[in-house]
Short mmCIF file of C-alpha atoms in Angstrom, two decimals:
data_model
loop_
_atom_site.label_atom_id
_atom_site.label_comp_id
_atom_site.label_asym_id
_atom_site.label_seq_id
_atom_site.Cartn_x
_atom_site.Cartn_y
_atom_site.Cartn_z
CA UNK A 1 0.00 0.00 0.00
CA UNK A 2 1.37 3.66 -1.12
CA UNK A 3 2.02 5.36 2.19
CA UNK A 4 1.25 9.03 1.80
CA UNK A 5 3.16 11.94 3.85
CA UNK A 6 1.15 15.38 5.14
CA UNK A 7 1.97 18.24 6.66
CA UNK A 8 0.96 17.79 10.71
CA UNK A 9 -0.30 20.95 10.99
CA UNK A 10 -1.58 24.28 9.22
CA UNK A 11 -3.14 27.22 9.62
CA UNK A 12 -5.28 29.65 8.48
CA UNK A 13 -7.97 32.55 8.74
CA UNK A 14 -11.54 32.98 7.88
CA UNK A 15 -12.62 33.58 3.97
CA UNK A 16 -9.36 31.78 2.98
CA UNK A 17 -8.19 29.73 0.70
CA UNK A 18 -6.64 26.46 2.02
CA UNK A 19 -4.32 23.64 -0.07
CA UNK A 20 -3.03 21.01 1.71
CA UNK A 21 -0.93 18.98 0.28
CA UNK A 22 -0.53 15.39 0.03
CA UNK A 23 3.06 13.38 -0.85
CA UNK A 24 2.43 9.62 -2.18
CA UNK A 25 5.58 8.72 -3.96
CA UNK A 26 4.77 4.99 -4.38
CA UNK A 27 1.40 5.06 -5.49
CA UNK A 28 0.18 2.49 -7.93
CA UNK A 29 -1.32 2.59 -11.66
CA UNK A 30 -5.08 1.03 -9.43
CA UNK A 31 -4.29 3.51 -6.14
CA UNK A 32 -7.19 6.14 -6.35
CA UNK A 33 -6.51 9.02 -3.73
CA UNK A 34 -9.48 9.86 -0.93
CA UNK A 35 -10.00 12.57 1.47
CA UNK A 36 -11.33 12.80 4.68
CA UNK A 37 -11.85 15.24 7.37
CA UNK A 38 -12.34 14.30 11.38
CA UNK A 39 -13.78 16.58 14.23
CA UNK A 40 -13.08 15.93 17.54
CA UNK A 41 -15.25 12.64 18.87
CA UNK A 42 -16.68 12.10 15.41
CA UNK A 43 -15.60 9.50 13.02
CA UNK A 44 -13.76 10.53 9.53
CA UNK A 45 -16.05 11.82 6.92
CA UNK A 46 -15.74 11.58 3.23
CA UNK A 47 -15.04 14.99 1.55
CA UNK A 48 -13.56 13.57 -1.71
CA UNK A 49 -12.23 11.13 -3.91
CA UNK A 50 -10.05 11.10 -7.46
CA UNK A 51 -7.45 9.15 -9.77
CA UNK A 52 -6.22 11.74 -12.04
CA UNK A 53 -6.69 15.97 -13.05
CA UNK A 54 -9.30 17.99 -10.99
CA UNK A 55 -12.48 16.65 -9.21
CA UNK A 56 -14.77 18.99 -7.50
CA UNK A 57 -17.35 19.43 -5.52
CA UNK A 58 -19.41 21.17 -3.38
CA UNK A 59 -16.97 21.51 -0.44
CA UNK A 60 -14.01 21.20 -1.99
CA UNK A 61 -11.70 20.45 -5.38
CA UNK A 62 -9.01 17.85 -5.96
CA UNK A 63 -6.04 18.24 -7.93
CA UNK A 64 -3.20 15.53 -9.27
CA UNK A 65 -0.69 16.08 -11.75
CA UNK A 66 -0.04 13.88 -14.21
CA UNK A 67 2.61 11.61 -12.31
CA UNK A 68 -0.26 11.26 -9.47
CA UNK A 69 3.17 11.21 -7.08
CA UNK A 70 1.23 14.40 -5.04
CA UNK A 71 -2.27 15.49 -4.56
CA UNK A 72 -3.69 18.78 -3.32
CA UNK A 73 -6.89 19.00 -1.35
CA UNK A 74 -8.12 22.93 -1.45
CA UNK A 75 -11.02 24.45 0.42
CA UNK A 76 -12.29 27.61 -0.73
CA UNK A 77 -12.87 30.64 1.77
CA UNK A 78 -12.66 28.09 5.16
CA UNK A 79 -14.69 29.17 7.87
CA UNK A 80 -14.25 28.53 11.56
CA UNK A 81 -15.89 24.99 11.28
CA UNK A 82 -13.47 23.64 9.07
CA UNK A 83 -11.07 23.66 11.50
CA UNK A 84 -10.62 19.56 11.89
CA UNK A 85 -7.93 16.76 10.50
CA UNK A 86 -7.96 16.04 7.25
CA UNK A 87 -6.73 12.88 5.80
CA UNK A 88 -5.19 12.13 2.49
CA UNK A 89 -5.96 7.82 1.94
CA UNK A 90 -4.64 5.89 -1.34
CA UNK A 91 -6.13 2.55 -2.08
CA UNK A 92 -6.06 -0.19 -4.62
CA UNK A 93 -8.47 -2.25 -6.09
CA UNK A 94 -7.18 -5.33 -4.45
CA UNK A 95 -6.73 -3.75 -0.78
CA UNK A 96 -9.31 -0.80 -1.35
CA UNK A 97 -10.85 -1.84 2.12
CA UNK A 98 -7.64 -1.39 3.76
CA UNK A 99 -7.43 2.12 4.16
CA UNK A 100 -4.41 3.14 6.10
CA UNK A 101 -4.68 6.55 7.91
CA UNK A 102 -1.37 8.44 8.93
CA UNK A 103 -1.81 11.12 11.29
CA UNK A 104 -3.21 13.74 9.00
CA UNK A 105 -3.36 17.25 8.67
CA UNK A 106 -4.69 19.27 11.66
CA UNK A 107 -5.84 22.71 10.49
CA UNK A 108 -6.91 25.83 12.66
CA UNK A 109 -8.91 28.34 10.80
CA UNK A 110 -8.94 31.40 13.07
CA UNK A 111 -11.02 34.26 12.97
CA UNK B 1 -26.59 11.64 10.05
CA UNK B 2 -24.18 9.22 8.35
CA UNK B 3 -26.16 6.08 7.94
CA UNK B 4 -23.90 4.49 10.64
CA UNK B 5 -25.35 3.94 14.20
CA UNK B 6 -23.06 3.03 16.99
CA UNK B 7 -23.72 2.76 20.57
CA UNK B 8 -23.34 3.49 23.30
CA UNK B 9 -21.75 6.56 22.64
CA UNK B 10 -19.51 6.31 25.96
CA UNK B 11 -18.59 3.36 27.82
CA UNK B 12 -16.77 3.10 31.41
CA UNK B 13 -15.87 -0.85 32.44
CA UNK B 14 -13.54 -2.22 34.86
CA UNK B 15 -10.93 -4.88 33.23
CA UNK B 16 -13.29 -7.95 34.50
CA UNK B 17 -16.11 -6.56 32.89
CA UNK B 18 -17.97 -7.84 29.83
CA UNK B 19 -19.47 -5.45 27.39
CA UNK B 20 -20.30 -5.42 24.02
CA UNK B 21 -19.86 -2.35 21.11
CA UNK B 22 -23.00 -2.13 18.30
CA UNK B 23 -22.70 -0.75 15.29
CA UNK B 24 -25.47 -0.78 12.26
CA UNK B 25 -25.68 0.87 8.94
CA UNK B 26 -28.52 1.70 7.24
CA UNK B 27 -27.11 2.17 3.65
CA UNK B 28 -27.57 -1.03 1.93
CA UNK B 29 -23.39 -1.32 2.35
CA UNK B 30 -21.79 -4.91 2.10
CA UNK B 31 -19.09 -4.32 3.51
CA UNK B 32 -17.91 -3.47 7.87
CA UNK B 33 -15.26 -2.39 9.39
CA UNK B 34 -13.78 -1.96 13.28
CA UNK B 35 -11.33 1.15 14.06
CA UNK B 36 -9.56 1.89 16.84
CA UNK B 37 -8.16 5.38 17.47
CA UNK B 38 -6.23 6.22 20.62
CA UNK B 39 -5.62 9.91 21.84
CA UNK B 40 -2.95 11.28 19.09
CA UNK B 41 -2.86 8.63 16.85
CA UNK B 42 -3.99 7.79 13.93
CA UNK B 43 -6.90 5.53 13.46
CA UNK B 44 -5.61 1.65 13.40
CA UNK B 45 -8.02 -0.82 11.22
CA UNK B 46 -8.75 -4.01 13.76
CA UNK B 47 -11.28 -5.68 11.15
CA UNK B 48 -13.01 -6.21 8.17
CA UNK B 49 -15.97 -8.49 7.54
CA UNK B 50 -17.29 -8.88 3.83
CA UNK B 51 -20.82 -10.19 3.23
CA UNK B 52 -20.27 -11.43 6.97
CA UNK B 53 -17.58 -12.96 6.45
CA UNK B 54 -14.40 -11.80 8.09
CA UNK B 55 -11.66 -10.91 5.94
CA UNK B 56 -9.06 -9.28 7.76
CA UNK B 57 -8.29 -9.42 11.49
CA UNK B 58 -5.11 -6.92 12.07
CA UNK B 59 -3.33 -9.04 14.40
CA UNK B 60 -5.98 -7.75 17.15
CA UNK B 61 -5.33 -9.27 20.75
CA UNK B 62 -8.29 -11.76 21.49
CA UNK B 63 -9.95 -9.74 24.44
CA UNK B 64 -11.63 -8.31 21.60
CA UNK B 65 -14.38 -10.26 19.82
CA UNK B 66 -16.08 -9.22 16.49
CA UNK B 67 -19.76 -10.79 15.24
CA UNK B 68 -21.30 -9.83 12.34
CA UNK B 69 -24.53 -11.77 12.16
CA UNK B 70 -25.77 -9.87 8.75
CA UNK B 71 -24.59 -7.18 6.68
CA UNK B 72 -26.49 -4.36 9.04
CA UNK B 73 -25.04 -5.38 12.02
CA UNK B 74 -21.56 -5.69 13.44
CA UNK B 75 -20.52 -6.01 17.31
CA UNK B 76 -17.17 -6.05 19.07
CA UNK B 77 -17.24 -7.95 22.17
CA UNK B 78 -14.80 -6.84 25.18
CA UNK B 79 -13.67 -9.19 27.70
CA UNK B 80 -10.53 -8.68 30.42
CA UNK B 81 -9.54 -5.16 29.01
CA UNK B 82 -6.56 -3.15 29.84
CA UNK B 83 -6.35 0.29 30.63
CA UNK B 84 -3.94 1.04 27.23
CA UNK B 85 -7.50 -0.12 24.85
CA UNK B 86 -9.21 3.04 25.96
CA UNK B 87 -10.25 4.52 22.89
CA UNK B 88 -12.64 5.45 20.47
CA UNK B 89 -14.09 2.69 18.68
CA UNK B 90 -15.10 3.09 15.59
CA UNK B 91 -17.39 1.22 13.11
CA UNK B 92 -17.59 1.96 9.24
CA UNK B 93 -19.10 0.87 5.99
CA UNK B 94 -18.58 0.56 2.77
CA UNK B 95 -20.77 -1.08 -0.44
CA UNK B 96 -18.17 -3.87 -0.81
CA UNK B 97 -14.91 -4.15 0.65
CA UNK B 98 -13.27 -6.22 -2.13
CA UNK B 99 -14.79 -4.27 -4.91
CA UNK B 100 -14.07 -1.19 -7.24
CA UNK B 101 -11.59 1.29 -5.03
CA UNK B 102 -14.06 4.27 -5.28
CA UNK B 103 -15.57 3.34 -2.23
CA UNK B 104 -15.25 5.36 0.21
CA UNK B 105 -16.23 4.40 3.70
CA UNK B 106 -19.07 5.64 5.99
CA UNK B 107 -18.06 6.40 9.53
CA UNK B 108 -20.32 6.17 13.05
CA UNK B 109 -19.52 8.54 15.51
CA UNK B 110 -17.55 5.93 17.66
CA UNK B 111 -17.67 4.60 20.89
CA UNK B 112 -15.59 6.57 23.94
CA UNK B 113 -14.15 3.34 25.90
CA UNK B 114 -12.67 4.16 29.18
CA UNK B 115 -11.36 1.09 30.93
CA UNK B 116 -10.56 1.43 34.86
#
């Protein structure tokens, strides 16, 4: 399974845009890439999902260049409850049910 | 609302105890799964039953117990627990876990487990 690397933290302030980035070096030609976003005591939810270019949304776009090695998860004009983890998954067809989360992103959106 | 019910929401047992976790989904899924996610850590996949059937058990210390009697319903039964499994217990879905990767899994809210 492609292990992905995100920054542990970020920040940011109301009406902002936000990118967080997502490293996946490893990831295979099957891997698609998933996003998810955690508040405090609630389990993950899904915010969005993609294999190659731009996906979007109504909370948020996807983008992966063309060697899918990196993917960038941006929320437009965050508000203060956005501020949660995010999480940046990549699965295969074979192993798609073994999602393996790393410690995400944890981002502060301040007023 | 997720489509994923777990409860109870918090749980406080002494080691000797013997309680059981419920989770049901309500979205047709195929596909369960048991989490457990310990204060700053990331969220560690105990096990995954397919069309009941149980497909992965992630080396998961046998004080812990999973049933899934149908594809609605999944329990984890707790038996002698130590202090270090407090967590929050978490129970997922998907439509099939061996399918097409596009799949993303449905979350409950978790069980708080506090173990005296």
């Amino acid at each position: 399974l492609a292990k992905t690397t995100q920054p542990i933290s970020m920040d940011s302030y109301e009406g902002q845009e936000v990118n967080i980035t997502c490293s996946h070096n490893n990831i295979a030609t099957n891997d698609y890439i998933t996003w998810y976003q955690q508040f405090p005591s609630q389990g993950p939810r899904f915010i969005i999902q993609g294999y190659k270019t731009k996906v979007t949304n109504e909370v948020a776009s996807l983008f992966i260049p063309a060697d899918r090695k990196s993917s960038t998860l941006s929320l437009p004009r965050v508000s203060l409850s956005d501020t949660a983890v995010y999480y940046c998954l990549v699965g295969d067809m074979d192993s798609s049910y073994k999602l393996i989360f790393g410690s995400g992103t944890r981002l502060l959106v301040r007023p | 609302e997720t489509g994923v019910t777990q409860t109870p929401r918090h749980l406080v047992m002494g080691m000797t105890n013997k309680k059981s976790l419920k989770c049901e989904q309500h979205l047709g899924h195929n596909a369960m799964y048991w989490y457990k996610q310990s204060a700053k850590k990331p969220l560690e996949l105990m096990f995954v039953y397919n069309f009941k059937e149980q497909t992965e058990n992630n080396s998961v210390p046998s004080r812990f117990s999973p049933e899934c009697p149908n594809s609605s319903h999944l329990f984890l039964h707790l038996h002698t627990l130590q202090p270090e499994d407090s967590a929050l217990y978490l129970c997922a879905s998907s439509q099939d876990g061996q399918g097409a990767p596009n799949q993303p899994q449905h979350f409950g809210d978790g069980t708080r487990l506090s173990i005296l």
